[in-house]
Amino acid sequence: IDLVITDHHECKQELPVAAAVVDPHRPDGGYPHKNLSGVGVAFKLAAALCGDQEEVLRNYADMVCLGTVADVMSLQGENRVFVSRGLEMLKSTRRPGIAALMAETGCTPDQVSASAIGFMLAPRVNAAGRMGKIDLAVELFLTDDAERATYLAKALCDLNRQRQQVESEIYEEAVSMLPAGKVPEAIVLADEKWHQGVVGIVSSRMAEEYCCPAFLICLDGEHGKASSRSYGGFNLFSALTALSPLLESYGGHELAAGFTINRSQIPAFRQQICQMASQFYSDESPRTVLDIDCAITPELLTIKGIESLSALEPTGNGCPKPALMMKNLVIDRISLVGGGRHTRLRLRDRHHTINGIFFSTTPESASIEVGDMVDVAFQPQINEFRGERSVQMYVLDIRPSCTAECPPDTAGYASIRTGKVTAADAARLTPDRNMLGMVWRYLAQRGPVLKEEPMCLCRKIVRWSGKSLSLGQLLVCLDIFREADLLKTQRIHRYLHLTL
């Protein structure tokens, strides 16, 4: 038969034999919009067959929009047009299946946005494929029967809850398999029991949490099938191409990829990918950096102000919602919601009180307590509850407030550990007696056991003392205390465990 292939992943040097291979990444193609999703490429094929791109978009903009957002594509270029047109179409959708899914998830037509698709609709559609029941999603999109559509929407929501349970189990197992005592340069784990359709989500979650590429392999006999996610610009497709002699097959793109591998090759793959990641990431700068668009004061955070930001929509990957920051807020109240998985906050300054929600974070993992003075990075949102509308922070991160400088600079610290330090690095990083005393008094006050992220600990010491301290200087202080047998240190992934 004549075969036409559509794909949106990177092309290998040799293309498959087919009547046509439609892919914006073809080296001989020259198409300007490389970041189309799979549904975007399918749309282009349909438009070519129809001969009228505008007509196809009028009829299917909602579907192209859903697929583009669900696949977390960059909302730039043509994708931005697809999503903008699709959102307008979704506000008055004529597809019973989409209308039923929106109703089942509580996504009203006036609330539909790229964010609502990403958090509410897409996970339920994707659950069909992840859990091996893709026919449910296909029928949902094709049915003209409103009653059948309602049944299918409920089934997808149930399936998504099952996916969440499986995901949690795999995540807990994977975390328990990580080597203790150091931050991995890359995570490579394998197990026979893991669900192939779900490990990709767990890989993404672990990559974000541990700030490194993550590869989770589902074993079946002597072979394994892996899903991987990147972190911090590490190019997965290039890395897999370099290590292809160890692999049976592979594919994907810079940020997400998959491959098959023989069980016997996994140790060699782990060693080499960790070595590549080690060379890619630098010890001289923080691997996790959150860029803030604007620092604001509480009086600017109003419903009218938040509504004005809708002019920036659609927002998502490649065109994110504005990240704002407020400094010197006091944590007035902390409560756990969502079965203890999320944290609700009440924050205040002298004249204002603001509510916030910090998803997938506990007070312990955020290292916060009632009474702490903090800087909060957030996206502003309007919370609607029982007809009342109020301002709320969608919290991105929290750090201790500082009254003095607290640079995250660690340049030269690795050289000190290896004995190859320069005079300039030594002068910048070596603490004097007063600095050592300041750090020790803080630790003694908080001890005898502490668990903190290093930068968080550094900022707390600066806030407490009112004196400047860099992260590199703090690390040297801790090394000196350890060598003097004043404390024991253990680095377990993100956290520094100190025992005085």
Short mmCIF file of C-alpha atoms in Angstrom, two decimals:
data_model
loop_
_atom_site.label_atom_id
_atom_site.label_comp_id
_atom_site.label_asym_id
_atom_site.label_seq_id
_atom_site.Cartn_x
_atom_site.Cartn_y
_atom_site.Cartn_z
CA ILE A 1 0.00 0.00 0.00
CA ASP A 2 1.00 3.63 -0.40
CA LEU A 3 2.17 4.92 2.97
CA VAL A 4 2.12 8.55 4.16
CA ILE A 5 3.86 9.27 7.47
CA THR A 6 3.20 12.38 9.58
CA ASP A 7 5.42 13.13 12.56
CA HIS A 8 6.70 16.11 14.54
CA HIS A 9 9.82 14.56 16.10
CA GLU A 10 13.42 14.98 15.02
CA CYS A 11 14.40 13.16 11.83
CA LYS A 12 17.25 10.69 11.71
CA GLN A 13 19.70 10.78 8.80
CA GLU A 14 17.83 8.09 6.88
CA LEU A 15 14.10 8.61 6.35
CA PRO A 16 11.71 5.64 6.22
CA VAL A 17 10.58 4.41 2.81
CA ALA A 18 7.15 5.93 2.11
CA ALA A 19 5.13 7.81 -0.49
CA ALA A 20 5.58 10.90 1.71
CA VAL A 21 7.17 11.75 5.07
CA VAL A 22 5.53 14.93 6.36
CA ASP A 23 7.68 16.40 9.15
CA PRO A 24 8.75 20.03 9.72
CA HIS A 25 12.15 18.78 10.93
CA ARG A 26 13.12 17.24 7.58
CA PRO A 27 16.60 18.53 6.78
CA ASP A 28 15.56 19.03 3.14
CA GLY A 29 12.27 20.69 4.01
CA GLY A 30 12.96 24.29 5.03
CA TYR A 31 9.57 24.76 6.72
CA PRO A 32 9.90 27.76 9.10
CA HIS A 33 7.64 26.53 11.95
CA LYS A 34 9.57 23.62 13.46
CA ASN A 35 7.55 23.35 16.69
CA LEU A 36 4.28 21.99 15.31
CA SER A 37 2.61 19.26 17.35
CA GLY A 38 1.53 15.94 15.88
CA VAL A 39 -1.97 17.32 15.36
CA GLY A 40 -0.47 20.42 13.72
CA VAL A 41 1.30 18.26 11.14
CA ALA A 42 -1.92 16.27 10.56
CA PHE A 43 -3.75 19.58 10.08
CA LYS A 44 -1.23 20.61 7.42
CA LEU A 45 -1.78 17.33 5.57
CA ALA A 46 -5.56 17.78 5.74
CA ALA A 47 -5.22 21.35 4.49
CA ALA A 48 -3.08 20.18 1.55
CA LEU A 49 -5.62 17.50 0.62
CA CYS A 50 -8.52 19.95 0.94
CA GLY A 51 -6.73 22.78 -0.84
CA ASP A 52 -8.11 25.39 1.57
CA GLN A 53 -6.25 25.79 4.87
CA GLU A 54 -8.69 28.37 6.21
CA GLU A 55 -11.67 26.06 5.67
CA VAL A 56 -10.00 23.21 7.56
CA LEU A 57 -9.10 25.58 10.41
CA ARG A 58 -12.70 26.84 10.61
CA ASN A 59 -13.90 23.27 11.04
CA TYR A 60 -11.14 21.84 13.25
CA ALA A 61 -9.44 24.69 15.13
CA ASP A 62 -10.76 23.28 18.42
CA MET A 63 -9.10 19.90 17.80
CA VAL A 64 -5.80 21.47 16.67
CA CYS A 65 -5.89 23.72 19.76
CA LEU A 66 -6.49 20.80 22.14
CA GLY A 67 -3.66 18.73 20.67
CA THR A 68 -1.18 21.63 20.57
CA VAL A 69 -1.73 22.48 24.25
CA ALA A 70 -1.92 18.84 25.36
CA ASP A 71 1.48 18.14 23.79
CA VAL A 72 2.94 21.22 25.57
CA MET A 73 4.11 22.83 22.35
CA SER A 74 5.52 26.35 22.27
CA LEU A 75 2.71 28.88 21.79
CA GLN A 76 4.56 30.89 19.17
CA GLY A 77 4.24 31.25 15.41
CA GLU A 78 1.49 29.15 13.86
CA ASN A 79 0.78 27.38 17.14
CA ARG A 80 -0.34 30.69 18.63
CA VAL A 81 -2.84 31.13 15.80
CA PHE A 82 -4.11 27.57 16.20
CA VAL A 83 -4.69 27.98 19.93
CA SER A 84 -6.23 31.46 19.68
CA ARG A 85 -8.70 30.34 17.01
CA GLY A 86 -9.39 27.08 18.82
CA LEU A 87 -10.18 28.76 22.14
CA GLU A 88 -12.80 30.92 20.42
CA MET A 89 -14.33 27.80 18.86
CA LEU A 90 -14.33 25.93 22.19
CA LYS A 91 -16.41 28.66 23.82
CA SER A 92 -19.36 27.50 21.69
CA THR A 93 -18.27 23.99 20.73
CA ARG A 94 -20.64 21.96 18.63
CA ARG A 95 -18.92 18.66 19.48
CA PRO A 96 -20.96 16.80 22.14
CA GLY A 97 -17.86 14.97 23.40
CA ILE A 98 -15.84 18.11 24.09
CA ALA A 99 -18.87 19.83 25.64
CA ALA A 100 -19.41 16.82 27.93
CA LEU A 101 -15.74 16.72 28.98
CA MET A 102 -15.80 20.44 29.75
CA ALA A 103 -18.95 19.98 31.82
CA GLU A 104 -17.55 16.96 33.66
CA THR A 105 -14.36 18.83 34.62
CA GLY A 106 -16.15 22.05 35.56
CA CYS A 107 -14.57 24.01 32.70
CA THR A 108 -17.31 26.46 31.68
CA PRO A 109 -17.20 28.05 28.20
CA ASP A 110 -16.31 31.48 29.63
CA GLN A 111 -13.39 29.92 31.58
CA VAL A 112 -11.81 27.93 28.74
CA SER A 113 -8.16 28.90 28.23
CA ALA A 114 -4.87 27.27 27.36
CA SER A 115 -4.29 26.76 31.09
CA ALA A 116 -7.70 25.14 31.53
CA ILE A 117 -6.95 22.76 28.65
CA GLY A 118 -3.54 21.91 30.11
CA PHE A 119 -4.76 21.25 33.64
CA MET A 120 -8.33 20.01 33.14
CA LEU A 121 -9.06 18.64 29.66
CA ALA A 122 -5.73 17.36 28.30
CA PRO A 123 -4.82 15.05 31.23
CA ARG A 124 -8.13 13.21 30.85
CA VAL A 125 -7.77 12.81 27.09
CA ASN A 126 -4.14 11.72 27.49
CA ALA A 127 -5.15 9.20 30.17
CA ALA A 128 -6.89 7.14 27.45
CA GLY A 129 -3.62 6.59 25.60
CA ARG A 130 -1.52 6.18 28.74
CA MET A 131 -3.83 3.53 30.19
CA GLY A 132 -4.26 1.62 26.91
CA LYS A 133 -7.88 2.63 26.22
CA ILE A 134 -7.44 5.09 23.37
CA ASP A 135 -10.82 4.12 21.86
CA LEU A 136 -12.57 6.06 24.65
CA ALA A 137 -10.99 9.34 23.55
CA VAL A 138 -11.50 8.64 19.85
CA GLU A 139 -15.20 7.90 20.37
CA LEU A 140 -15.56 10.98 22.59
CA PHE A 141 -14.40 13.21 19.73
CA LEU A 142 -16.49 11.43 17.06
CA THR A 143 -19.83 10.82 18.81
CA ASP A 144 -22.93 12.87 17.98
CA ASP A 145 -24.87 11.38 20.91
CA ALA A 146 -24.90 13.74 23.91
CA GLU A 147 -25.84 10.94 26.34
CA ARG A 148 -23.02 8.72 25.08
CA ALA A 149 -20.66 11.70 25.28
CA THR A 150 -21.50 12.18 28.96
CA TYR A 151 -20.76 8.51 29.66
CA LEU A 152 -17.44 8.70 27.83
CA ALA A 153 -16.42 11.91 29.62
CA LYS A 154 -17.08 10.27 32.99
CA ALA A 155 -15.11 7.19 31.91
CA LEU A 156 -12.12 9.34 30.96
CA CYS A 157 -12.23 11.12 34.32
CA ASP A 158 -12.28 7.75 36.10
CA LEU A 159 -9.39 6.58 33.94
CA ASN A 160 -7.42 9.71 34.82
CA ARG A 161 -7.87 8.98 38.53
CA GLN A 162 -6.51 5.48 37.92
CA ARG A 163 -3.57 7.02 36.05
CA GLN A 164 -2.86 9.31 39.01
CA GLN A 165 -2.81 6.34 41.38
CA VAL A 166 -0.45 4.35 39.14
CA GLU A 167 1.75 7.42 38.72
CA SER A 168 2.04 7.89 42.49
CA GLU A 169 3.02 4.25 43.00
CA ILE A 170 5.71 4.38 40.28
CA TYR A 171 7.04 7.69 41.63
CA GLU A 172 7.39 6.37 45.18
CA GLU A 173 9.15 3.23 43.92
CA ALA A 174 11.48 5.24 41.68
CA VAL A 175 12.45 7.67 44.44
CA SER A 176 13.22 4.76 46.79
CA MET A 177 15.64 3.39 44.14
CA LEU A 178 17.74 6.56 43.91
CA PRO A 179 21.23 6.36 45.41
CA ALA A 180 21.43 8.22 48.72
CA GLY A 181 23.99 10.86 49.54
CA LYS A 182 24.35 12.86 46.33
CA VAL A 183 22.44 14.67 43.64
CA PRO A 184 22.43 12.49 40.51
CA GLU A 185 23.70 13.99 37.26
CA ALA A 186 21.08 11.92 35.45
CA ILE A 187 18.44 9.49 36.71
CA VAL A 188 18.37 6.07 35.01
CA LEU A 189 16.06 3.55 36.68
CA ALA A 190 14.43 0.30 35.49
CA ASP A 191 11.73 -2.04 36.77
CA GLU A 192 9.56 -4.90 35.48
CA LYS A 193 6.34 -3.72 37.17
CA TRP A 194 6.08 -0.19 35.79
CA HIS A 195 3.30 0.87 33.42
CA GLN A 196 4.69 1.92 30.05
CA GLY A 197 2.04 4.57 29.47
CA VAL A 198 2.68 6.36 32.76
CA VAL A 199 6.47 6.39 33.21
CA GLY A 200 6.80 9.45 30.97
CA ILE A 201 4.87 11.58 33.47
CA VAL A 202 7.00 10.24 36.33
CA SER A 203 10.16 10.99 34.33
CA SER A 204 8.97 14.57 33.87
CA ARG A 205 8.16 14.94 37.56
CA MET A 206 11.54 13.55 38.66
CA ALA A 207 13.47 15.68 36.16
CA GLU A 208 11.86 18.80 37.60
CA GLU A 209 12.29 17.73 41.22
CA TYR A 210 15.92 16.61 40.98
CA CYS A 211 17.00 19.12 38.32
CA CYS A 212 18.49 16.58 35.92
CA PRO A 213 17.47 14.42 32.92
CA ALA A 214 15.39 11.39 33.92
CA PHE A 215 15.15 8.02 32.12
CA LEU A 216 12.65 5.43 33.37
CA ILE A 217 12.82 2.01 31.72
CA CYS A 218 10.01 -0.56 31.67
CA LEU A 219 11.61 -4.00 31.54
CA ASP A 220 10.09 -6.97 29.72
CA GLY A 221 12.40 -9.95 29.75
CA GLU A 222 15.77 -9.00 28.31
CA HIS A 223 14.49 -5.79 26.76
CA GLY A 224 13.45 -2.42 28.16
CA LYS A 225 11.39 0.45 26.79
CA ALA A 226 12.22 3.88 28.21
CA SER A 227 10.61 7.29 28.46
CA SER A 228 12.85 10.25 29.20
CA ARG A 229 12.50 13.95 29.94
CA SER A 230 15.14 16.67 29.78
CA TYR A 231 16.09 19.40 32.21
CA GLY A 232 17.87 22.71 31.81
CA GLY A 233 18.56 22.51 28.08
CA PHE A 234 20.14 19.05 27.99
CA ASN A 235 19.39 17.77 24.46
CA LEU A 236 17.96 14.26 24.76
CA PHE A 237 17.83 13.49 21.05
CA SER A 238 21.48 14.44 20.55
CA ALA A 239 22.50 12.42 23.63
CA LEU A 240 20.63 9.33 22.43
CA THR A 241 22.13 9.72 18.97
CA ALA A 242 25.61 9.74 20.52
CA LEU A 243 24.80 6.64 22.58
CA SER A 244 22.89 4.84 19.81
CA PRO A 245 25.37 1.90 19.74
CA LEU A 246 23.98 0.96 23.17
CA LEU A 247 20.35 1.20 22.01
CA GLU A 248 18.12 -0.99 19.88
CA SER A 249 16.07 2.00 18.67
CA TYR A 250 15.28 5.55 19.73
CA GLY A 251 13.30 8.65 18.76
CA GLY A 252 11.93 11.94 20.03
CA HIS A 253 13.23 15.48 20.32
CA GLU A 254 15.32 17.71 22.57
CA LEU A 255 12.97 17.73 25.57
CA ALA A 256 11.35 14.27 25.46
CA ALA A 257 12.43 11.01 23.91
CA GLY A 258 12.01 7.25 24.08
CA PHE A 259 14.20 4.28 23.30
CA THR A 260 14.46 0.51 23.58
CA ILE A 261 17.51 -1.11 25.15
CA ASN A 262 18.78 -4.55 26.07
CA ARG A 263 18.82 -5.12 29.82
CA SER A 264 22.57 -5.87 29.73
CA GLN A 265 23.32 -2.41 28.27
CA ILE A 266 21.56 -0.40 30.98
CA PRO A 267 24.60 -0.06 33.32
CA ALA A 268 26.78 1.21 30.45
CA PHE A 269 24.04 3.59 29.34
CA ARG A 270 23.64 4.91 32.91
CA GLN A 271 27.38 5.50 33.25
CA GLN A 272 27.74 7.30 29.93
CA ILE A 273 24.61 9.43 30.15
CA CYS A 274 25.61 10.55 33.67
CA GLN A 275 29.04 11.47 32.32
CA MET A 276 27.47 13.48 29.48
CA ALA A 277 25.14 15.26 31.91
CA SER A 278 28.07 15.99 34.26
CA GLN A 279 29.95 17.66 31.42
CA PHE A 280 26.86 19.62 30.34
CA TYR A 281 25.97 21.08 33.72
CA SER A 282 28.37 23.50 35.38
CA ASP A 283 29.10 23.61 39.11
CA GLU A 284 29.81 27.32 38.77
CA SER A 285 26.16 28.40 38.60
CA PRO A 286 22.82 27.26 40.04
CA ARG A 287 21.03 24.70 37.93
CA THR A 288 17.62 25.96 39.02
CA VAL A 289 16.83 29.58 38.29
CA LEU A 290 13.35 31.13 38.31
CA ASP A 291 13.19 34.33 36.28
CA ILE A 292 10.76 36.93 37.63
CA ASP A 293 9.07 39.33 35.22
CA CYS A 294 8.22 41.95 37.82
CA ALA A 295 8.30 42.60 41.56
CA ILE A 296 5.08 44.24 42.77
CA THR A 297 3.56 45.59 45.97
CA PRO A 298 0.33 44.13 47.45
CA GLU A 299 -1.87 47.10 46.52
CA LEU A 300 -1.30 46.35 42.82
CA LEU A 301 -2.76 42.85 43.16
CA THR A 302 -6.42 43.56 42.37
CA ILE A 303 -9.11 41.72 40.43
CA LYS A 304 -9.10 44.49 37.80
CA GLY A 305 -5.32 44.23 37.48
CA ILE A 306 -5.39 40.46 37.09
CA GLU A 307 -8.16 40.64 34.49
CA SER A 308 -6.06 43.08 32.45
CA LEU A 309 -3.42 40.35 32.04
CA SER A 310 -5.87 38.41 29.84
CA ALA A 311 -4.56 40.54 26.95
CA LEU A 312 -1.48 38.29 27.00
CA GLU A 313 -3.49 35.11 26.34
CA PRO A 314 -3.05 32.45 25.17
CA THR A 315 -0.23 31.69 27.58
CA GLY A 316 1.64 28.44 28.06
CA ASN A 317 4.90 26.87 26.97
CA GLY A 318 7.05 29.43 25.13
CA CYS A 319 4.75 32.27 26.21
CA PRO A 320 4.27 31.76 29.96
CA LYS A 321 1.98 33.64 32.29
CA PRO A 322 3.77 36.54 34.00
CA ALA A 323 5.80 35.47 37.03
CA LEU A 324 5.51 38.14 39.73
CA MET A 325 7.14 38.50 43.13
CA MET A 326 6.33 40.11 46.47
CA LYS A 327 8.98 40.61 49.12
CA ASN A 328 8.84 40.59 52.91
CA LEU A 329 5.49 38.87 53.44
CA VAL A 330 4.80 37.12 56.73
CA ILE A 331 3.25 33.64 56.69
CA ASP A 332 0.11 34.04 58.78
CA ARG A 333 -1.47 30.62 58.31
CA ILE A 334 -0.57 27.25 56.75
CA SER A 335 -3.00 24.41 55.99
CA LEU A 336 -2.78 21.22 53.95
CA VAL A 337 -5.32 20.43 51.22
CA GLY A 338 -5.75 17.71 48.60
CA GLY A 339 -5.06 14.88 51.02
CA GLY A 340 -1.94 16.60 52.33
CA ARG A 341 -0.32 16.97 48.88
CA HIS A 342 -0.80 20.74 48.52
CA THR A 343 -0.31 23.74 50.83
CA ARG A 344 -2.71 26.64 51.30
CA LEU A 345 -1.22 29.85 52.69
CA ARG A 346 -2.36 33.14 54.14
CA LEU A 347 0.26 35.87 53.78
CA ARG A 348 0.29 39.44 55.04
CA ASP A 349 2.22 42.66 55.17
CA ARG A 350 1.32 45.63 57.37
CA HIS A 351 -1.90 46.46 55.52
CA HIS A 352 -2.88 43.54 53.27
CA THR A 353 -3.77 39.86 53.57
CA ILE A 354 -3.41 37.57 50.54
CA ASN A 355 -4.28 33.90 50.06
CA GLY A 356 -2.04 31.52 48.11
CA ILE A 357 -1.99 27.91 46.95
CA PHE A 358 1.29 25.98 46.53
CA PHE A 359 0.60 22.75 44.62
CA SER A 360 2.57 19.51 45.07
CA THR A 361 4.44 21.05 47.99
CA THR A 362 4.28 20.56 51.76
CA PRO A 363 5.51 23.01 54.43
CA GLU A 364 8.38 20.64 55.11
CA SER A 365 9.54 20.43 51.48
CA ALA A 366 9.20 24.23 51.13
CA SER A 367 10.98 24.70 54.49
CA ILE A 368 8.41 27.20 55.80
CA GLU A 369 6.69 27.81 59.13
CA VAL A 370 4.05 30.21 60.43
CA GLY A 371 5.72 33.52 61.27
CA ASP A 372 8.43 33.25 58.59
CA MET A 373 9.13 36.36 56.50
CA VAL A 374 9.38 35.30 52.88
CA ASP A 375 9.63 36.42 49.26
CA VAL A 376 6.94 34.74 47.13
CA ALA A 377 7.13 34.11 43.38
CA PHE A 378 3.65 33.59 41.94
CA GLN A 379 1.21 33.89 39.09
CA PRO A 380 -1.85 36.00 39.99
CA GLN A 381 -5.27 34.41 39.62
CA ILE A 382 -8.88 35.03 40.56
CA ASN A 383 -10.45 32.43 42.84
CA GLU A 384 -14.21 31.95 42.52
CA PHE A 385 -16.01 30.25 45.41
CA ARG A 386 -19.77 30.32 46.06
CA GLY A 387 -20.21 33.36 43.87
CA GLU A 388 -17.42 35.31 45.56
CA ARG A 389 -14.36 36.39 43.56
CA SER A 390 -11.08 37.02 45.32
CA VAL A 391 -7.41 37.50 44.51
CA GLN A 392 -5.17 34.46 44.96
CA MET A 393 -1.50 33.65 44.42
CA TYR A 394 -0.66 30.54 42.41
CA VAL A 395 2.67 30.08 44.19
CA LEU A 396 5.69 29.13 42.06
CA ASP A 397 8.31 29.25 44.81
CA ILE A 398 9.06 30.66 48.25
CA ARG A 399 12.37 31.79 49.70
CA PRO A 400 13.36 33.45 52.99
CA SER A 401 13.47 37.24 52.79
CA CYS A 402 16.88 38.85 53.22
CA THR A 403 17.98 42.23 54.59
CA ALA A 404 21.52 41.86 53.21
CA GLU A 405 23.13 40.41 50.09
CA CYS A 406 22.88 36.65 49.62
CA PRO A 407 24.36 35.82 46.19
CA PRO A 408 23.99 32.24 44.89
CA ASP A 409 27.61 32.40 43.72
CA THR A 410 29.60 29.17 44.12
CA ALA A 411 32.30 29.98 41.54
CA GLY A 412 35.57 28.43 42.72
CA TYR A 413 34.03 26.19 45.37
CA ALA A 414 34.60 23.03 43.33
CA SER A 415 38.24 24.09 42.91
CA ILE A 416 38.66 24.40 46.67
CA ARG A 417 37.38 20.84 47.10
CA THR A 418 39.95 19.56 44.59
CA GLY A 419 42.85 21.68 45.89
CA LYS A 420 43.20 23.67 42.66
CA VAL A 421 41.82 26.95 43.93
CA THR A 422 43.06 30.31 42.61
CA ALA A 423 44.09 33.14 44.91
CA ALA A 424 41.07 35.18 43.77
CA ASP A 425 38.63 32.36 44.56
CA ALA A 426 40.26 31.78 47.95
CA ALA A 427 39.98 35.48 48.85
CA ARG A 428 36.32 35.57 47.82
CA LEU A 429 35.24 32.33 49.53
CA THR A 430 37.38 31.97 52.67
CA PRO A 431 35.31 33.02 55.72
CA ASP A 432 36.79 35.08 58.54
CA ARG A 433 36.26 34.32 62.24
CA ASN A 434 33.17 36.54 62.47
CA MET A 435 31.49 34.79 59.55
CA LEU A 436 32.25 31.35 60.98
CA GLY A 437 30.84 32.45 64.33
CA MET A 438 27.69 33.84 62.72
CA VAL A 439 26.99 30.62 60.81
CA TRP A 440 27.73 28.41 63.82
CA ARG A 441 25.48 30.41 66.18
CA TYR A 442 22.58 30.08 63.74
CA LEU A 443 23.10 26.32 63.36
CA ALA A 444 23.44 25.84 67.14
CA GLN A 445 20.20 27.76 67.69
CA ARG A 446 18.32 25.64 65.11
CA GLY A 447 20.07 22.28 65.74
CA PRO A 448 20.96 19.62 66.62
CA VAL A 449 19.50 18.29 63.31
CA LEU A 450 18.65 20.40 60.27
CA LYS A 451 17.35 19.56 56.81
CA GLU A 452 17.44 22.42 54.30
CA GLU A 453 18.14 23.22 50.68
CA PRO A 454 21.57 24.93 50.71
CA MET A 455 20.39 28.24 49.20
CA CYS A 456 17.39 28.33 51.52
CA LEU A 457 19.67 27.79 54.54
CA CYS A 458 21.98 30.56 53.31
CA ARG A 459 19.12 33.06 53.01
CA LYS A 460 17.80 32.17 56.47
CA ILE A 461 21.20 32.86 58.01
CA VAL A 462 21.40 36.22 56.20
CA ARG A 463 17.90 37.18 57.32
CA TRP A 464 18.66 36.15 60.92
CA SER A 465 22.03 37.92 61.08
CA GLY A 466 21.48 40.91 58.81
CA LYS A 467 24.92 40.27 57.33
CA SER A 468 25.79 39.22 53.78
CA LEU A 469 26.82 35.64 52.97
CA SER A 470 27.22 33.88 49.64
CA LEU A 471 26.28 30.26 49.03
CA GLY A 472 29.92 29.44 48.30
CA GLN A 473 31.03 30.95 51.63
CA LEU A 474 28.38 28.96 53.49
CA LEU A 475 29.52 25.70 51.89
CA VAL A 476 33.12 26.42 52.90
CA CYS A 477 32.00 27.17 56.48
CA LEU A 478 30.19 23.81 56.63
CA ASP A 479 33.28 22.01 55.28
CA ILE A 480 35.42 23.63 58.00
CA PHE A 481 32.95 22.61 60.72
CA ARG A 482 32.89 19.08 59.36
CA GLU A 483 36.68 18.81 59.29
CA ALA A 484 36.76 20.08 62.89
CA ASP A 485 34.27 17.34 63.88
CA LEU A 486 31.68 19.94 64.89
CA LEU A 487 29.00 18.51 62.61
CA LYS A 488 28.23 15.79 60.10
CA THR A 489 26.84 16.60 56.66
CA GLN A 490 24.99 14.45 54.16
CA ARG A 491 23.64 15.60 50.82
CA ILE A 492 20.47 13.70 49.88
CA HIS A 493 19.30 14.99 46.52
CA ARG A 494 18.09 18.57 46.97
CA TYR A 495 18.55 18.67 50.71
CA LEU A 496 21.50 19.13 53.03
CA HIS A 497 21.20 17.09 56.25
CA LEU A 498 23.24 18.54 59.14
CA THR A 499 23.81 16.90 62.52
CA LEU A 500 25.69 19.00 65.11
#
